[in-house]
Short mmCIF file of C-alpha atoms in Angstrom, two decimals:
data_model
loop_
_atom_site.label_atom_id
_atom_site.label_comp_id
_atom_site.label_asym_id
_atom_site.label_seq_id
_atom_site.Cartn_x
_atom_site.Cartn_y
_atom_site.Cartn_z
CA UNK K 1 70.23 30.88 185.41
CA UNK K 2 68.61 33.97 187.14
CA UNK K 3 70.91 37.57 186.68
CA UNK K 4 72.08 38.43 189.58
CA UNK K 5 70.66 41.71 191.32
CA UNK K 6 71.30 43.58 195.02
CA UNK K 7 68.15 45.80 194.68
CA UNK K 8 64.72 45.52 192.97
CA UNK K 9 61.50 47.93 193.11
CA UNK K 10 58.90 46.46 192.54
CA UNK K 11 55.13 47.52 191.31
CA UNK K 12 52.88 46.92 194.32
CA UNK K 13 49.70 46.91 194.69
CA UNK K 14 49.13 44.85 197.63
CA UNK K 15 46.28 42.43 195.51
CA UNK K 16 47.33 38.75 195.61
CA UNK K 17 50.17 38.41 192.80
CA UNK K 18 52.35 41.23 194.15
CA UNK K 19 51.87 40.39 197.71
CA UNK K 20 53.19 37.17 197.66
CA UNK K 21 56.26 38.93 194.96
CA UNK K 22 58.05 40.38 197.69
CA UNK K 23 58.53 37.11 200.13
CA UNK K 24 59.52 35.12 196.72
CA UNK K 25 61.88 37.95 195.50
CA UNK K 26 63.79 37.43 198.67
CA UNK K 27 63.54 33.96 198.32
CA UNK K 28 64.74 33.09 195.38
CA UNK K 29 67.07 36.38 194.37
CA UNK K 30 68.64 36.78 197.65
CA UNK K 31 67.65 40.94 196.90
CA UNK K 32 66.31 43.83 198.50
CA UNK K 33 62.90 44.85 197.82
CA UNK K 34 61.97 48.34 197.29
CA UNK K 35 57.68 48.42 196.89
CA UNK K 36 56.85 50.91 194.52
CA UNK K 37 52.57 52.01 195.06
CA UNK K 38 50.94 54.41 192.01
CA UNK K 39 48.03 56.21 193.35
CA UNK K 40 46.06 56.16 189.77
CA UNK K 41 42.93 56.80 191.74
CA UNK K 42 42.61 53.30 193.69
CA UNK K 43 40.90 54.91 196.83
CA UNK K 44 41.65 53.23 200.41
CA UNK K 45 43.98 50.96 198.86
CA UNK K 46 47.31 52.92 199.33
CA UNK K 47 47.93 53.57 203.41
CA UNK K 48 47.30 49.43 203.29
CA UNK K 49 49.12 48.79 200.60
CA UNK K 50 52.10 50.40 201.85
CA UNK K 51 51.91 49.01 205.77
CA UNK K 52 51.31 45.50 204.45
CA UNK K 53 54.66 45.75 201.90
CA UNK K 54 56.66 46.43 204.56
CA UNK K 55 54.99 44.30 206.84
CA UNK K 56 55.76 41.28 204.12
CA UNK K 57 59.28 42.04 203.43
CA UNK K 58 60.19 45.49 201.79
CA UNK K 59 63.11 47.40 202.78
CA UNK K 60 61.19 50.24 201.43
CA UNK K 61 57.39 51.26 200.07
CA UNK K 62 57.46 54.41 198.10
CA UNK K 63 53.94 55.93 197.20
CA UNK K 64 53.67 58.30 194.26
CA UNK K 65 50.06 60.36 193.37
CA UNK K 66 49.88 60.33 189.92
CA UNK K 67 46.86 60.74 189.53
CA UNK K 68 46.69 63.97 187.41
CA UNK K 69 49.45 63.09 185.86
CA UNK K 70 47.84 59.59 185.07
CA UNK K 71 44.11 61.92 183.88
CA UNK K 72 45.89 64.74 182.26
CA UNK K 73 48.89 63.09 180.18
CA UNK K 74 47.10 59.71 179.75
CA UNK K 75 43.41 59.61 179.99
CA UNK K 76 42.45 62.86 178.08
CA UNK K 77 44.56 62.83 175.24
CA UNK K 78 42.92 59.11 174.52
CA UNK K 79 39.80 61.10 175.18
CA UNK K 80 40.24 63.65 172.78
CA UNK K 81 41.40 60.85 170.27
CA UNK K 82 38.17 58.96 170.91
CA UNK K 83 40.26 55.91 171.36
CA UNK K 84 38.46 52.95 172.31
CA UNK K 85 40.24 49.48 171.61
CA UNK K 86 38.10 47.36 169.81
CA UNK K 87 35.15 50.01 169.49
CA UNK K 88 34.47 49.33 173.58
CA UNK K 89 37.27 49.85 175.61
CA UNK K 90 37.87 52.90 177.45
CA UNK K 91 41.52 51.48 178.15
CA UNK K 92 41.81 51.97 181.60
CA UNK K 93 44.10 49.39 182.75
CA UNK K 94 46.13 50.39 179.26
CA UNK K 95 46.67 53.69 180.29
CA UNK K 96 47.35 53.39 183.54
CA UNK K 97 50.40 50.90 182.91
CA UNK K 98 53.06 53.45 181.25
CA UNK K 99 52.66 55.79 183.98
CA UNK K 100 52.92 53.55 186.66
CA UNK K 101 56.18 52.15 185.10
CA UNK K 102 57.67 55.43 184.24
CA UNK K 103 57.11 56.30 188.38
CA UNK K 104 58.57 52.84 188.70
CA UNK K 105 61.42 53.60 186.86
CA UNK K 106 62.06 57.31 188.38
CA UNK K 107 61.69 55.49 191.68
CA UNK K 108 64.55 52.91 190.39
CA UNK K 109 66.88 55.58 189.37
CA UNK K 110 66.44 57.43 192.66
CA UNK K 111 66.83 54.58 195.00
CA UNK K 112 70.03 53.00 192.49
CA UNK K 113 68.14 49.41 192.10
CA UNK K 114 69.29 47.28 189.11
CA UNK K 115 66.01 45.75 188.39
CA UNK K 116 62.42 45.93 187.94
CA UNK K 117 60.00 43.32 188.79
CA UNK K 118 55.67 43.15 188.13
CA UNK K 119 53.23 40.81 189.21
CA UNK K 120 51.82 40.92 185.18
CA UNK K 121 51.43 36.67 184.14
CA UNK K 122 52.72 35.49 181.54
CA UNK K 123 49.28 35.16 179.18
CA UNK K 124 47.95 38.71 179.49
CA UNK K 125 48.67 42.53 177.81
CA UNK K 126 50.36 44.29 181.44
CA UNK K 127 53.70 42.56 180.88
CA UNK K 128 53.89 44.25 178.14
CA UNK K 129 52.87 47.14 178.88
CA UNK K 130 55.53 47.32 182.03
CA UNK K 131 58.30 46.23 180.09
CA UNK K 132 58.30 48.16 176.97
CA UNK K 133 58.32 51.06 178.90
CA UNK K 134 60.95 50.50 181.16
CA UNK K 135 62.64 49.38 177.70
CA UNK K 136 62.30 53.14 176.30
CA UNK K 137 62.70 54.94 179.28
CA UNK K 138 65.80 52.59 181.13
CA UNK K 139 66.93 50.10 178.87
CA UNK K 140 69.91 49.53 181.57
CA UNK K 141 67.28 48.03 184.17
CA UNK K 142 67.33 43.70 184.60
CA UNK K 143 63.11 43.50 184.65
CA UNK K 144 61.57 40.30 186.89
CA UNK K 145 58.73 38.75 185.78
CA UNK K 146 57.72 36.03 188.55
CA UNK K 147 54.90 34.73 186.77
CA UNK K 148 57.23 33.63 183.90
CA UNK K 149 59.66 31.95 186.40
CA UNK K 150 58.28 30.38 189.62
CA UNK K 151 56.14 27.28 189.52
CA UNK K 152 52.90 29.03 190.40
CA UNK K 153 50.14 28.09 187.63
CA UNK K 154 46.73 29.39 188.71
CA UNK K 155 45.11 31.81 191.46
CA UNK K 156 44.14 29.04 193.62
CA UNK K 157 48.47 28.37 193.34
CA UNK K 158 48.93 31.73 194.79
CA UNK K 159 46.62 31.87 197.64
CA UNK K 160 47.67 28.46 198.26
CA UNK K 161 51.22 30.28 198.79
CA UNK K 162 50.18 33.45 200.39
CA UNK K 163 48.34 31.32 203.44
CA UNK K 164 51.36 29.24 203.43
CA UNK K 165 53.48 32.18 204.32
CA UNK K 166 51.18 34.06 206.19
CA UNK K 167 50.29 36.48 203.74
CA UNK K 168 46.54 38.25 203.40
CA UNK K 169 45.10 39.10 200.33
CA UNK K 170 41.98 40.19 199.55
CA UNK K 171 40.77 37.37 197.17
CA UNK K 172 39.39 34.06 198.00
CA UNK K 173 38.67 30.59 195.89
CA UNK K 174 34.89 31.61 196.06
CA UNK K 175 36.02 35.12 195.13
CA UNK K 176 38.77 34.88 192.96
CA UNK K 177 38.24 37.57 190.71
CA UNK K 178 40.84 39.88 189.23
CA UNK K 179 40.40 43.38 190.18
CA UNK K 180 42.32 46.76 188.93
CA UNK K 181 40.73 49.98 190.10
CA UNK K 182 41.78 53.47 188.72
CA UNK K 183 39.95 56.82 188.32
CA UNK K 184 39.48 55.52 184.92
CA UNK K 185 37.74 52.31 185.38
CA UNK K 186 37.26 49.50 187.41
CA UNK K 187 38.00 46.10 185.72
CA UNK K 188 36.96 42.42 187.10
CA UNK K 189 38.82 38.95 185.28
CA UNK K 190 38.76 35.35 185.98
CA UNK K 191 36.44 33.67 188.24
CA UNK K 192 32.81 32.81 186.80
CA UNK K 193 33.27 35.62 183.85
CA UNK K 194 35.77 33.67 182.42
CA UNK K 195 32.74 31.57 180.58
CA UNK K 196 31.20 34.33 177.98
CA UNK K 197 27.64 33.04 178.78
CA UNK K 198 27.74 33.92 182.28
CA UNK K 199 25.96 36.88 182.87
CA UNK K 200 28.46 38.78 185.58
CA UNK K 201 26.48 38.24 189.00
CA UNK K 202 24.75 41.41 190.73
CA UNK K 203 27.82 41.34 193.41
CA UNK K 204 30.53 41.94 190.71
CA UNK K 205 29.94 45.69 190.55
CA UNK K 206 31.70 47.62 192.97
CA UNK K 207 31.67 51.33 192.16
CA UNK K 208 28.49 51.25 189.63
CA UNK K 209 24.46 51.04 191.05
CA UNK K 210 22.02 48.76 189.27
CA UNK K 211 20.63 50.89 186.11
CA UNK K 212 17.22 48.80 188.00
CA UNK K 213 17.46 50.46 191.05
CA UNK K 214 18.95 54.01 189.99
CA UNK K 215 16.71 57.13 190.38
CA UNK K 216 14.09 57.34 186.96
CA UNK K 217 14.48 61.24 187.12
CA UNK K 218 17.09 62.15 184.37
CA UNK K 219 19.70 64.76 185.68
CA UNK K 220 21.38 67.28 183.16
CA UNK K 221 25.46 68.27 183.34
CA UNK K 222 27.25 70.52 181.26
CA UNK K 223 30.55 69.18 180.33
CA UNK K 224 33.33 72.31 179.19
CA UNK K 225 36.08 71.39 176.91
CA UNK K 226 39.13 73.24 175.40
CA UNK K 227 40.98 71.88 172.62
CA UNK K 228 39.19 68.49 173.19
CA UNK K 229 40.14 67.93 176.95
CA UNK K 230 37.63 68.18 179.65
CA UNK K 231 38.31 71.69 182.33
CA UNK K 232 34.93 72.00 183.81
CA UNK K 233 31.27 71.04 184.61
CA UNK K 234 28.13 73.44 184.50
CA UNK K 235 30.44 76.09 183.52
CA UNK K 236 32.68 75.77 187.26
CA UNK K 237 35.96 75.50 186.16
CA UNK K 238 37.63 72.74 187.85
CA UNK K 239 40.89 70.32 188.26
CA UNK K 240 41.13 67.48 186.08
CA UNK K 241 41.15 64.36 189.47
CA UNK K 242 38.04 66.62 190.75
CA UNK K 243 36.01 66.77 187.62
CA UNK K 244 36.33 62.97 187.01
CA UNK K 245 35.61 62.26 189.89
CA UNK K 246 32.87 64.41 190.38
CA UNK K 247 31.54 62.78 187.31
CA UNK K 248 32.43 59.08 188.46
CA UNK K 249 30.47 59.99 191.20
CA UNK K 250 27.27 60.79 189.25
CA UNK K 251 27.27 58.35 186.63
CA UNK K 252 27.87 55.43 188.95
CA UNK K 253 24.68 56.39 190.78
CA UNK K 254 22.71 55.93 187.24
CA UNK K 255 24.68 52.49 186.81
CA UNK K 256 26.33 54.59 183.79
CA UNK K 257 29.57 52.79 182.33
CA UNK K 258 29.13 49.29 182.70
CA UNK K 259 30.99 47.72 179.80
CA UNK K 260 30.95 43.12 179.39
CA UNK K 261 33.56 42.57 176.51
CA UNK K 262 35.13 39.73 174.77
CA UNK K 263 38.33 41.32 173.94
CA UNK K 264 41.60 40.20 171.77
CA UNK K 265 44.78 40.55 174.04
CA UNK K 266 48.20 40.95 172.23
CA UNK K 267 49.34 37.61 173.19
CA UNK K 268 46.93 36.21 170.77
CA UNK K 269 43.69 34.80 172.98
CA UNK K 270 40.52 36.63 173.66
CA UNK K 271 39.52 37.13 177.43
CA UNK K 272 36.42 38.42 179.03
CA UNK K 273 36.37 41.73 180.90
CA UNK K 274 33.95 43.46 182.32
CA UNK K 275 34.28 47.07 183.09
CA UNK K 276 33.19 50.23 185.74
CA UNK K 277 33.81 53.38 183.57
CA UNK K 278 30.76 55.55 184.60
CA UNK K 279 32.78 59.11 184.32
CA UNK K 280 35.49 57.98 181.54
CA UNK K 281 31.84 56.99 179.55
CA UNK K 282 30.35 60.75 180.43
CA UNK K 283 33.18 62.22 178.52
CA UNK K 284 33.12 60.19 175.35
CA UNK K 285 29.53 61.03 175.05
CA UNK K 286 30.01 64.63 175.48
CA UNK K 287 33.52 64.81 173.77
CA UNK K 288 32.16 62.73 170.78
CA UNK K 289 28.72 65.47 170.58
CA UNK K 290 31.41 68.39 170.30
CA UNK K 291 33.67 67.41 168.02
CA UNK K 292 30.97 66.61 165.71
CA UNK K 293 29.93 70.26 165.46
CA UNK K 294 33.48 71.48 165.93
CA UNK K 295 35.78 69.46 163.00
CA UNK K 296 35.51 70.03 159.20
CA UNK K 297 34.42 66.50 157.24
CA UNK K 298 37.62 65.16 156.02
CA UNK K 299 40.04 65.84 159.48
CA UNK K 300 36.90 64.06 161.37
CA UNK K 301 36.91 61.27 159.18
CA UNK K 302 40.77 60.80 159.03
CA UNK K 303 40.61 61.13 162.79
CA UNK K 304 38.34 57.80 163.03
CA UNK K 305 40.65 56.00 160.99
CA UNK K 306 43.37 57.03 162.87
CA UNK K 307 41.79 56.40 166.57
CA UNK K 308 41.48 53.13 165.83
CA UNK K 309 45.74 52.80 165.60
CA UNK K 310 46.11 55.14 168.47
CA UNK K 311 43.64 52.78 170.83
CA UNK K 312 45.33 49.81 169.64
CA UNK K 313 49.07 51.26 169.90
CA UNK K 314 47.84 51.83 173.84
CA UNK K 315 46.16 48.63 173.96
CA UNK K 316 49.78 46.96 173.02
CA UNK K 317 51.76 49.01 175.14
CA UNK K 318 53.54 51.41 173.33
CA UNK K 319 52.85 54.37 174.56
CA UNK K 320 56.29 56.10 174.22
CA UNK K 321 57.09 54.57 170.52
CA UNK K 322 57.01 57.34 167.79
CA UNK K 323 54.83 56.21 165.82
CA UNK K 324 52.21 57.41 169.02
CA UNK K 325 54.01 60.50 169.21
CA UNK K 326 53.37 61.22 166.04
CA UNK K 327 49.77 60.12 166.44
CA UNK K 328 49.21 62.64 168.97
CA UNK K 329 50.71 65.76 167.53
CA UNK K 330 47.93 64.92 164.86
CA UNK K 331 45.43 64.98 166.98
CA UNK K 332 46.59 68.30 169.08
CA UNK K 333 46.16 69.84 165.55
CA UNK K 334 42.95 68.24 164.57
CA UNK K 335 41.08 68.90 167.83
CA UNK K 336 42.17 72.82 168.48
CA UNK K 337 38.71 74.06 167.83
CA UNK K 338 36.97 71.20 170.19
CA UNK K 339 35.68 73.95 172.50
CA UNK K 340 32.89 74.70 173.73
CA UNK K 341 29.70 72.87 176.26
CA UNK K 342 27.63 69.83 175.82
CA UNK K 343 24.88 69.15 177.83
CA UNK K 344 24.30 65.64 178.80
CA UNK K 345 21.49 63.58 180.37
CA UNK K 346 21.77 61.18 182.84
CA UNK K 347 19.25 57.68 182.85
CA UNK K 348 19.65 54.50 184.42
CA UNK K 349 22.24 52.88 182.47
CA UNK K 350 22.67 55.17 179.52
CA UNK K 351 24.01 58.50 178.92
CA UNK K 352 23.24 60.81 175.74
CA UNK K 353 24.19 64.16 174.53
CA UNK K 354 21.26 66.22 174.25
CA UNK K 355 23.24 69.72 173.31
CA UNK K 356 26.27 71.21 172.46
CA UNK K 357 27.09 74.91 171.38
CA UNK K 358 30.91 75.96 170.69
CA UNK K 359 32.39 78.93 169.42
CA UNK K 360 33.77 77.06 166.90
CA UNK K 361 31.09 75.67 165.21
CA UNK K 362 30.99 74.53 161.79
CA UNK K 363 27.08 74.13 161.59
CA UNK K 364 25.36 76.96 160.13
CA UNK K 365 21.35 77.28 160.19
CA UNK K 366 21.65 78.89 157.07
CA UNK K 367 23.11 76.05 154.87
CA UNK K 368 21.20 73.43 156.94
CA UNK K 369 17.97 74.87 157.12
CA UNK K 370 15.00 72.71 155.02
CA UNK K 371 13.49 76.28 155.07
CA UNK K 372 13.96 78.79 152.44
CA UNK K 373 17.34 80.46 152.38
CA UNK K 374 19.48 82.59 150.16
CA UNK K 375 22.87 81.07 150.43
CA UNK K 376 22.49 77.66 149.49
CA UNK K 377 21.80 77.30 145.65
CA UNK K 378 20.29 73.47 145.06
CA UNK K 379 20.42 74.15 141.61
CA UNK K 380 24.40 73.71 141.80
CA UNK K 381 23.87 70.16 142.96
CA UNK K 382 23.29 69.04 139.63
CA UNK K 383 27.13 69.21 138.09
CA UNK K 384 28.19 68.14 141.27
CA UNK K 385 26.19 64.76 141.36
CA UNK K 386 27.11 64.17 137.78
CA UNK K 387 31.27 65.22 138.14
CA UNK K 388 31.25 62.70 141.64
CA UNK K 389 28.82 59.61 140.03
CA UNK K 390 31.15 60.17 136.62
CA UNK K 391 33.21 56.41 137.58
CA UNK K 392 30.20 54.62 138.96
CA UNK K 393 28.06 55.77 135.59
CA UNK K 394 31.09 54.79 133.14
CA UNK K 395 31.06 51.12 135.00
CA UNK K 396 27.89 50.47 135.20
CA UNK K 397 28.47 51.71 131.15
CA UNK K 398 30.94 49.24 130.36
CA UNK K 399 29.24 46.50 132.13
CA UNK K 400 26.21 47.37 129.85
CA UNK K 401 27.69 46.72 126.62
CA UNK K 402 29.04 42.93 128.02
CA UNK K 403 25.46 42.16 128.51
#
């Protein structure tokens, strides 16, 4: 038994599974249909999106920029956290899901529907993602899940649909690949990358050159930080969307940020992604050089431990639990000194820091140095080697005496 509702909003996109959302909403719910488009960085893709909701059904298509709001409260403080799920992930389909659904929510609220609905299936991480937080931010709100309801099964189902209704969509059976684009990443599912040993074919990258074909001559950029978060390049201070995409711009024309994973979704099975993150991979490098010369030994350590919850907590969708919040006020603290340049190099297909200065730093020439120096007294490593191997030396003791 379906719950009754007079007025969804719904997260459009205008790819295949929302498209054919709306005409089946209204089919099968007897509802309105309010479309609901994020600009997260997605390009062209909004004026269409929007014309083609209406055109297919919507009483409504509301379009929302949040796309500093996606970089600036999303993307950077995973940045500064060095959170990567599963060591590779720059998690931008993961990040971009909370604030889509909070601006689905506000738009909810506003326009006094009584339900959500998302074009997320029923096997992967995004339904998730949507629903817990419409859960913490509007537990009140019915949420639609079509995929888990209607008798569609596969891609080929849906297009089958969409052409029966007169619906375009901008995948075919020979190119049925699933595509979500941010300023984040670009990520590409299904089709022939569904079998690991495939290598993805030249025509799957969109945004990123061939490393093959990108110019040999290496090209240096300055990255500026404060407190961890990106505000600049080459000392020009500049807006968050600008800088990344500056950067996206630059990287993708060395073929920078192409990432092939085999990745463990929350459901429980492991799918293949490949992924476009040529800016997002920029800043790791150059965040990752400056927090090395920036944070004492034990916070830095703690902080890897830690990043690998925080990635993982994003990963799963729960951004606004408190266990994240918590997460985050830790790293606020720990990354306070993370300011200061790194200079980067640009080569086909690679990117490594080759410099970073800070005022901040916690490397000093004098303590390093294999030269002479007056500070340093290697005498004094004596006691301490013999005070920290004390445990190991009273084992390997004890084992001694057994023999």
């Amino acid at each position: 038994m379906r719950p009754q509702v007079k007025k969804v909003v719904l997260a459009y996109s205008g790819g295949l599974d929302t498209s054919i959302i709306i005409p089946w909403l209204k089919e099968n719910y007897r509802c309105e249909v309010v479309a609901f488009i994020s600009d997260v960085g997605q390009g062209k893709e909004v004026g269409p999106a929007k014309a083609k909701a209406l055109r297919t059904g919507a009483i409504k298509a509301v379009v929302k920029d949040q796309r500093k709001d996606f970089l600036e409260h999303y993307c950077f403080p995973a940045l500064r956290a060095q959170a990567k799920y599963e060591g590779s992930y720059l998690l931008g389909t993961s990040l971009a899901r909370p604030v889509i659904a909070e601006g689905l929510v506000e738009t909810a609220l506003k326009e006094g529907a009584d339900a959500i609905a998302h074009g997320a299936t029923g096997k992967g991480n995004d339904q998730v993602r949507f629903e817990l937080t419409v859960m913490s931010l509007a537990p009140h709100l019915k949420i639609i899940a079509p995929w888990r309801e209607w008798k569609i099964k596969s891609r080929e189902d849906a297009i089958d649909y969409a052409e029966k209704h007169g619906i375009e969509v901008p995948v075919t059976k020979k190119r049925p690949y699933s595509m979500d684009g941010n300023l984040w990443h670009l990520s590409h599912e299904g089709g022939e990358l569904e079998d690991p040993w495939n290598a993805p074919s030249k025509h799957v990258f969109l945004t990123t050159k061939d490393p093959a074909t990108a110019p040999k001559k290496p090209l240096n950029v300055i990255v500026n930080f404060k407190g961890g978060i990106p505000i600049g390049l080459n000392g020009k201070k500049m807006g968050s969307v600008a800088l990344v995409e500056k950067l996206n711009n630059l990287a993708a024309s060395y073929g920078i940020g192409r990432i092939d994973i085999v990745e463990n979704r929350l459901v429980g099975m492991k799918s293949r992604g490949v992924y476009e993150s040529p800016g997002a991979t920029v800043l790791y490098e150059a965040h990752r050089a400056l927090q090395s010369l920036t944070v004492e030994r034990e916070t830095l350590h703690y902080s890897q431990v830690l990043s690998v919850k925080y990635a993982e907590m994003i990963y799963y969708g729960q951004w606004f639990s408190p266990l994240r919040d918590g997460l985050e006020a830790f790293f606020a603290q720990a990354q306070k000194n993370v300011t200061g340049d790194v200079r980067v190099e640009l080569n086909p297909g690679r990117v490594v820091a080759t410099g970073a200065r800070s005022p901040h730093s916690l490397y000093q020439i004098d303590l390093a140095t294999f030269g002479e120096d007056a500070v340093y007294n290697q005498k004094d490593a004596e006691g301490f080697i013999r005070l920290f191997g004390l445990p190991m030396k009273v084992v390997g003791m004890v084992k001694r005496k057994k023999k």
